[in-house]
Amino acid sequence: MPLAHSVPTTEPTLVLVPQVPSLEQRAAALIEVILCSDLPTQLLIGATLGALGLSSQNADGSLRLGFVAALMLLDTVSLMGLIGLFMMVRGDRPRDLFLGTRAVMTEARAGLPMIALAFAIAAATLLSIRLLMPWLHNVTTNPLQQLLRTPADAGVLALIVVVAGGVREEVQRAFLLNRFERWLGGPTVGAVVTSLAFGAGHVIQGADAAIATGVLGAFWAVVYLRRRSIIAPVVSHAGFDLLQVLQLLAIGSAAR
């Protein structure tokens, strides 16, 4: 009786082919990025506040704190609403995008030393620019300094930088990075584009400050992409901004 020979069977191999975004998906993502870039919302809100009679400047030409506070807080509400709407339409889960799988308190503790690291990055960038390209220091007095006339002003500005800076901008950054990662060229492209835009948004403080802010934006983008949670960047960003407010308050007090 001949021995039975086993016949090798070949299992079909599943090959995952990366899905290339369609033109429609890219266009939709690009529209979301533009609408959530701050530019459309701030222009619309600023124009509305002006039409209601709220001027952006005081009689001496300095920035008016009430206008800045209204603009930034209303823009925060508008931007959060837009992001929430776009995520709901696409079926995105906010926890997955903004918190990931890491514990919130663990991420908050991780963000604390990043406050000092962000401050060191900004200081090193500004010092390098002052030494190598001093002509980029084209604004001698930070316009935000003009907002601090009383201790109460410092409290209002502190609220603005925490809510509209630390929280809103990191929610916005995570959302935009997600759109770039999925449909617009990848996370590296997203980090570069959002950091350039972040720096350009602070050009009123000077070219050197805009560059330093862009570098900080890249730092917080990398932190988010590595940790997939906004908590550490929020803590770092808010803490850095609060230190900036304290620094401006100290400078103003010394000048008086």
Coordinates of C-alpha atoms in Angstrom, one line a residue:
M1 CA 0.0 0.0 0.0
P2 CA 1.7 3.3 -1.0
L3 CA 2.3 5.9 1.6
A4 CA 0.0 8.9 1.4
H5 CA 1.9 12.0 0.6
S6 CA 0.8 15.2 2.2
V7 CA 0.0 17.9 -0.2
P8 CA 1.1 21.3 0.9
T9 CA -1.6 23.8 0.9
T10 CA -1.0 27.4 0.2
E11 CA -3.0 29.9 2.2
P12 CA -3.9 33.1 0.5
T13 CA -1.8 36.0 1.8
L14 CA -3.6 39.2 2.7
V15 CA -1.6 42.2 1.5
L16 CA -2.7 45.5 2.9
V17 CA -2.4 48.2 0.3
P18 CA -2.4 51.7 1.6
Q19 CA -5.5 53.5 0.6
V20 CA -4.7 56.6 -1.5
P21 CA -7.0 59.5 -0.5
S22 CA -9.3 60.5 -3.3
L23 CA -9.4 64.0 -4.7
E24 CA -12.7 64.6 -3.0
Q25 CA -11.3 63.5 0.4
R26 CA -8.3 65.8 0.0
A27 CA -10.5 68.7 -1.0
A28 CA -12.8 68.2 1.9
A29 CA -9.9 67.9 4.3
L30 CA -8.3 71.1 2.9
I31 CA -11.5 73.0 3.4
E32 CA -11.6 71.8 7.0
V33 CA -8.0 72.9 7.5
I34 CA -8.6 76.4 6.1
L35 CA -11.8 76.9 8.1
C36 CA -10.1 75.8 11.3
S37 CA -6.9 77.8 10.7
D38 CA -8.2 80.8 12.7
L39 CA -8.0 83.2 9.8
P40 CA -11.6 83.0 8.6
T41 CA -13.1 82.9 12.1
Q42 CA -10.9 85.8 13.4
L43 CA -11.6 88.0 10.4
L44 CA -15.3 87.4 10.7
I45 CA -15.4 87.9 14.5
G46 CA -13.1 91.0 14.3
A47 CA -15.3 92.6 11.6
T48 CA -18.4 91.8 13.7
L49 CA -16.9 93.4 16.8
G50 CA -15.9 96.4 14.8
A51 CA -19.4 96.8 13.4
L52 CA -20.8 96.6 16.9
G53 CA -18.6 99.6 17.8
L54 CA -15.8 97.8 19.7
S55 CA -12.5 99.3 18.6
S56 CA -9.3 97.2 18.5
Q57 CA -7.2 100.1 19.7
N58 CA -7.2 102.7 22.5
A59 CA -6.9 106.4 21.8
D60 CA -3.1 106.2 22.0
G61 CA -3.0 103.4 19.3
S62 CA -2.3 100.6 21.7
L63 CA -4.2 97.3 21.7
R64 CA -7.5 97.3 23.6
L65 CA -7.6 94.4 26.1
G66 CA -11.4 94.2 25.9
F67 CA -11.3 93.7 22.1
V68 CA -8.5 91.1 22.3
A69 CA -10.3 89.2 25.0
A70 CA -13.6 89.2 23.1
L71 CA -11.9 88.2 19.8
M72 CA -9.9 85.3 21.3
L73 CA -12.6 83.9 23.5
L74 CA -15.3 84.1 20.8
D75 CA -12.8 82.6 18.3
T76 CA -12.2 79.7 20.8
V77 CA -15.9 79.0 20.9
S78 CA -16.3 79.2 17.1
L79 CA -13.2 77.0 16.5
M80 CA -14.2 74.3 19.0
G81 CA -17.7 74.3 17.4
L82 CA -16.3 73.8 13.9
I83 CA -13.9 71.1 14.9
G84 CA -16.7 69.3 16.8
L85 CA -18.9 69.6 13.7
F86 CA -16.3 68.2 11.3
M87 CA -15.4 65.4 13.6
M88 CA -19.1 64.4 14.1
V89 CA -19.6 64.4 10.3
R90 CA -16.7 62.1 9.8
G91 CA -17.5 59.9 12.8
D92 CA -14.3 60.7 14.6
R93 CA -14.2 60.1 18.4
P94 CA -12.9 63.1 20.4
R95 CA -11.3 60.9 23.0
D96 CA -9.3 59.0 20.4
L97 CA -8.0 62.1 18.8
F98 CA -7.3 64.3 21.8
L99 CA -6.6 61.9 24.7
G100 CA -5.5 58.6 23.1
T101 CA -4.9 55.7 25.4
R102 CA -2.8 57.5 28.0
A103 CA -4.0 58.5 31.5
V104 CA -4.8 62.2 31.8
M105 CA -2.9 62.7 35.1
T106 CA 0.2 60.9 33.8
E107 CA 0.2 63.2 30.7
A108 CA -0.3 66.3 32.9
R109 CA 2.7 65.3 35.0
A110 CA 4.7 64.7 31.8
G111 CA 3.8 68.2 30.6
L112 CA 5.2 70.0 33.7
P113 CA 8.9 69.7 32.9
M114 CA 8.0 70.5 29.3
I115 CA 7.2 74.1 30.5
A116 CA 10.8 74.7 31.3
L117 CA 11.9 72.9 28.1
A118 CA 9.6 75.2 26.0
F119 CA 11.0 78.2 27.7
A120 CA 14.6 77.0 27.0
I121 CA 13.7 76.4 23.4
A122 CA 12.3 79.8 22.9
A123 CA 15.2 81.5 24.8
A124 CA 17.8 79.6 22.7
T125 CA 16.0 80.5 19.5
L126 CA 15.7 84.1 20.3
L127 CA 19.3 84.4 21.5
S128 CA 20.6 82.7 18.3
I129 CA 18.6 85.1 16.2
R130 CA 19.8 88.1 18.1
L131 CA 23.4 86.9 17.6
L132 CA 23.2 85.7 14.0
M133 CA 20.4 87.8 12.4
P134 CA 19.8 90.8 14.7
W135 CA 17.8 92.7 12.0
L136 CA 15.0 90.2 12.6
H137 CA 14.4 91.9 16.0
N138 CA 12.2 94.5 14.3
V139 CA 9.7 95.1 17.2
T140 CA 11.3 96.6 20.2
T141 CA 8.3 96.5 22.5
N142 CA 6.0 93.5 22.6
P143 CA 2.5 94.7 21.7
L144 CA 1.1 92.4 24.5
Q145 CA 2.9 94.6 27.0
Q146 CA 0.5 97.4 26.1
L147 CA -2.4 95.2 27.4
L148 CA -1.0 95.1 31.0
R149 CA -1.9 98.4 32.6
T150 CA -3.3 97.0 35.9
P151 CA -3.0 93.7 37.9
A152 CA -6.6 93.0 36.8
D153 CA -5.4 93.2 33.2
A154 CA -2.8 90.5 34.0
G155 CA -5.6 88.3 35.3
V156 CA -7.6 88.7 32.1
L157 CA -4.6 88.1 29.9
A158 CA -3.7 85.0 31.9
L159 CA -7.2 83.7 31.3
I160 CA -6.9 84.4 27.6
V161 CA -3.5 82.6 27.2
V162 CA -4.7 79.5 29.1
V163 CA -8.0 79.1 27.3
A164 CA -7.3 80.6 23.9
G165 CA -3.6 79.6 23.9
G166 CA -2.9 76.5 25.8
V167 CA -6.2 74.7 25.3
R168 CA -7.6 76.0 22.0
E169 CA -4.4 76.0 20.1
E170 CA -3.4 72.5 21.1
V171 CA -6.9 71.1 20.3
Q172 CA -6.6 72.9 16.9
R173 CA -3.1 71.6 16.4
A174 CA -4.1 68.0 17.0
F175 CA -7.1 68.3 14.7
L176 CA -5.1 69.8 11.9
L177 CA -2.3 67.3 12.3
N178 CA -4.9 64.5 12.0
R179 CA -6.2 65.9 8.8
F180 CA -2.7 66.2 7.3
E181 CA -1.8 62.7 8.5
R182 CA -4.9 61.1 6.9
W183 CA -5.5 63.1 3.7
L184 CA -3.0 65.9 3.1
G185 CA 0.5 64.4 2.9
G186 CA 1.3 62.9 6.2
P187 CA 2.2 64.0 9.8
T188 CA 5.6 65.6 8.8
V189 CA 3.9 67.9 6.3
G190 CA 1.3 68.7 8.9
A191 CA 3.9 69.6 11.5
V192 CA 5.8 71.8 9.1
V193 CA 2.7 73.6 7.8
T194 CA 1.0 74.1 11.2
S195 CA 4.2 75.4 12.8
L196 CA 4.8 77.9 10.0
A197 CA 1.2 79.1 10.3
F198 CA 1.6 79.2 14.1
G199 CA 4.7 81.4 13.8
A200 CA 3.1 83.7 11.2
G201 CA 0.2 84.3 13.5
H202 CA 2.6 85.9 16.0
V203 CA 4.4 88.2 13.5
I204 CA 2.9 91.2 15.2
Q205 CA 5.4 90.6 18.0
G206 CA 8.3 90.7 15.6
A207 CA 10.0 88.5 13.1
D208 CA 12.2 86.9 15.7
A209 CA 9.3 86.2 18.0
A210 CA 7.4 84.6 15.0
I211 CA 10.3 82.3 14.3
A212 CA 10.6 81.3 18.0
T213 CA 6.9 80.7 18.1
G214 CA 7.1 78.5 15.0
V215 CA 9.8 76.5 16.6
L216 CA 7.7 76.0 19.7
G217 CA 4.8 75.0 17.5
A218 CA 7.0 72.3 16.0
F219 CA 8.0 71.1 19.4
W220 CA 4.4 70.8 20.6
A221 CA 3.4 69.1 17.4
V222 CA 6.2 66.5 17.8
V223 CA 5.1 65.9 21.4
Y224 CA 1.5 65.3 20.3
L225 CA 2.5 63.0 17.5
R226 CA 4.7 60.9 19.8
R227 CA 2.2 60.7 22.7
R228 CA -1.1 61.0 20.8
S229 CA -2.6 63.1 23.6
I230 CA -3.0 66.9 23.9
I231 CA -2.7 66.9 27.6
A232 CA 1.1 67.3 27.9
P233 CA 1.3 70.0 25.1
V234 CA -1.6 71.8 26.8
V235 CA 0.1 71.9 30.1
S236 CA 3.4 72.9 28.5
H237 CA 1.8 75.6 26.3
A238 CA -0.4 77.1 29.0
G239 CA 2.5 77.1 31.5
F240 CA 4.8 78.7 29.0
D241 CA 2.2 81.4 28.2
L242 CA 1.6 82.1 31.9
L243 CA 5.4 82.6 32.4
Q244 CA 5.3 85.1 29.5
V245 CA 2.5 87.0 31.2
L246 CA 4.5 87.1 34.4
Q247 CA 7.6 88.3 32.5
L248 CA 5.7 91.1 30.8
L249 CA 4.2 92.1 34.1
A250 CA 7.6 92.3 35.7
I251 CA 9.0 94.3 32.8
G252 CA 6.1 96.7 33.0
S253 CA 6.5 97.1 36.8
A254 CA 10.2 97.8 36.4
A255 CA 9.5 100.4 33.7
R256 CA 7.1 102.2 36.0

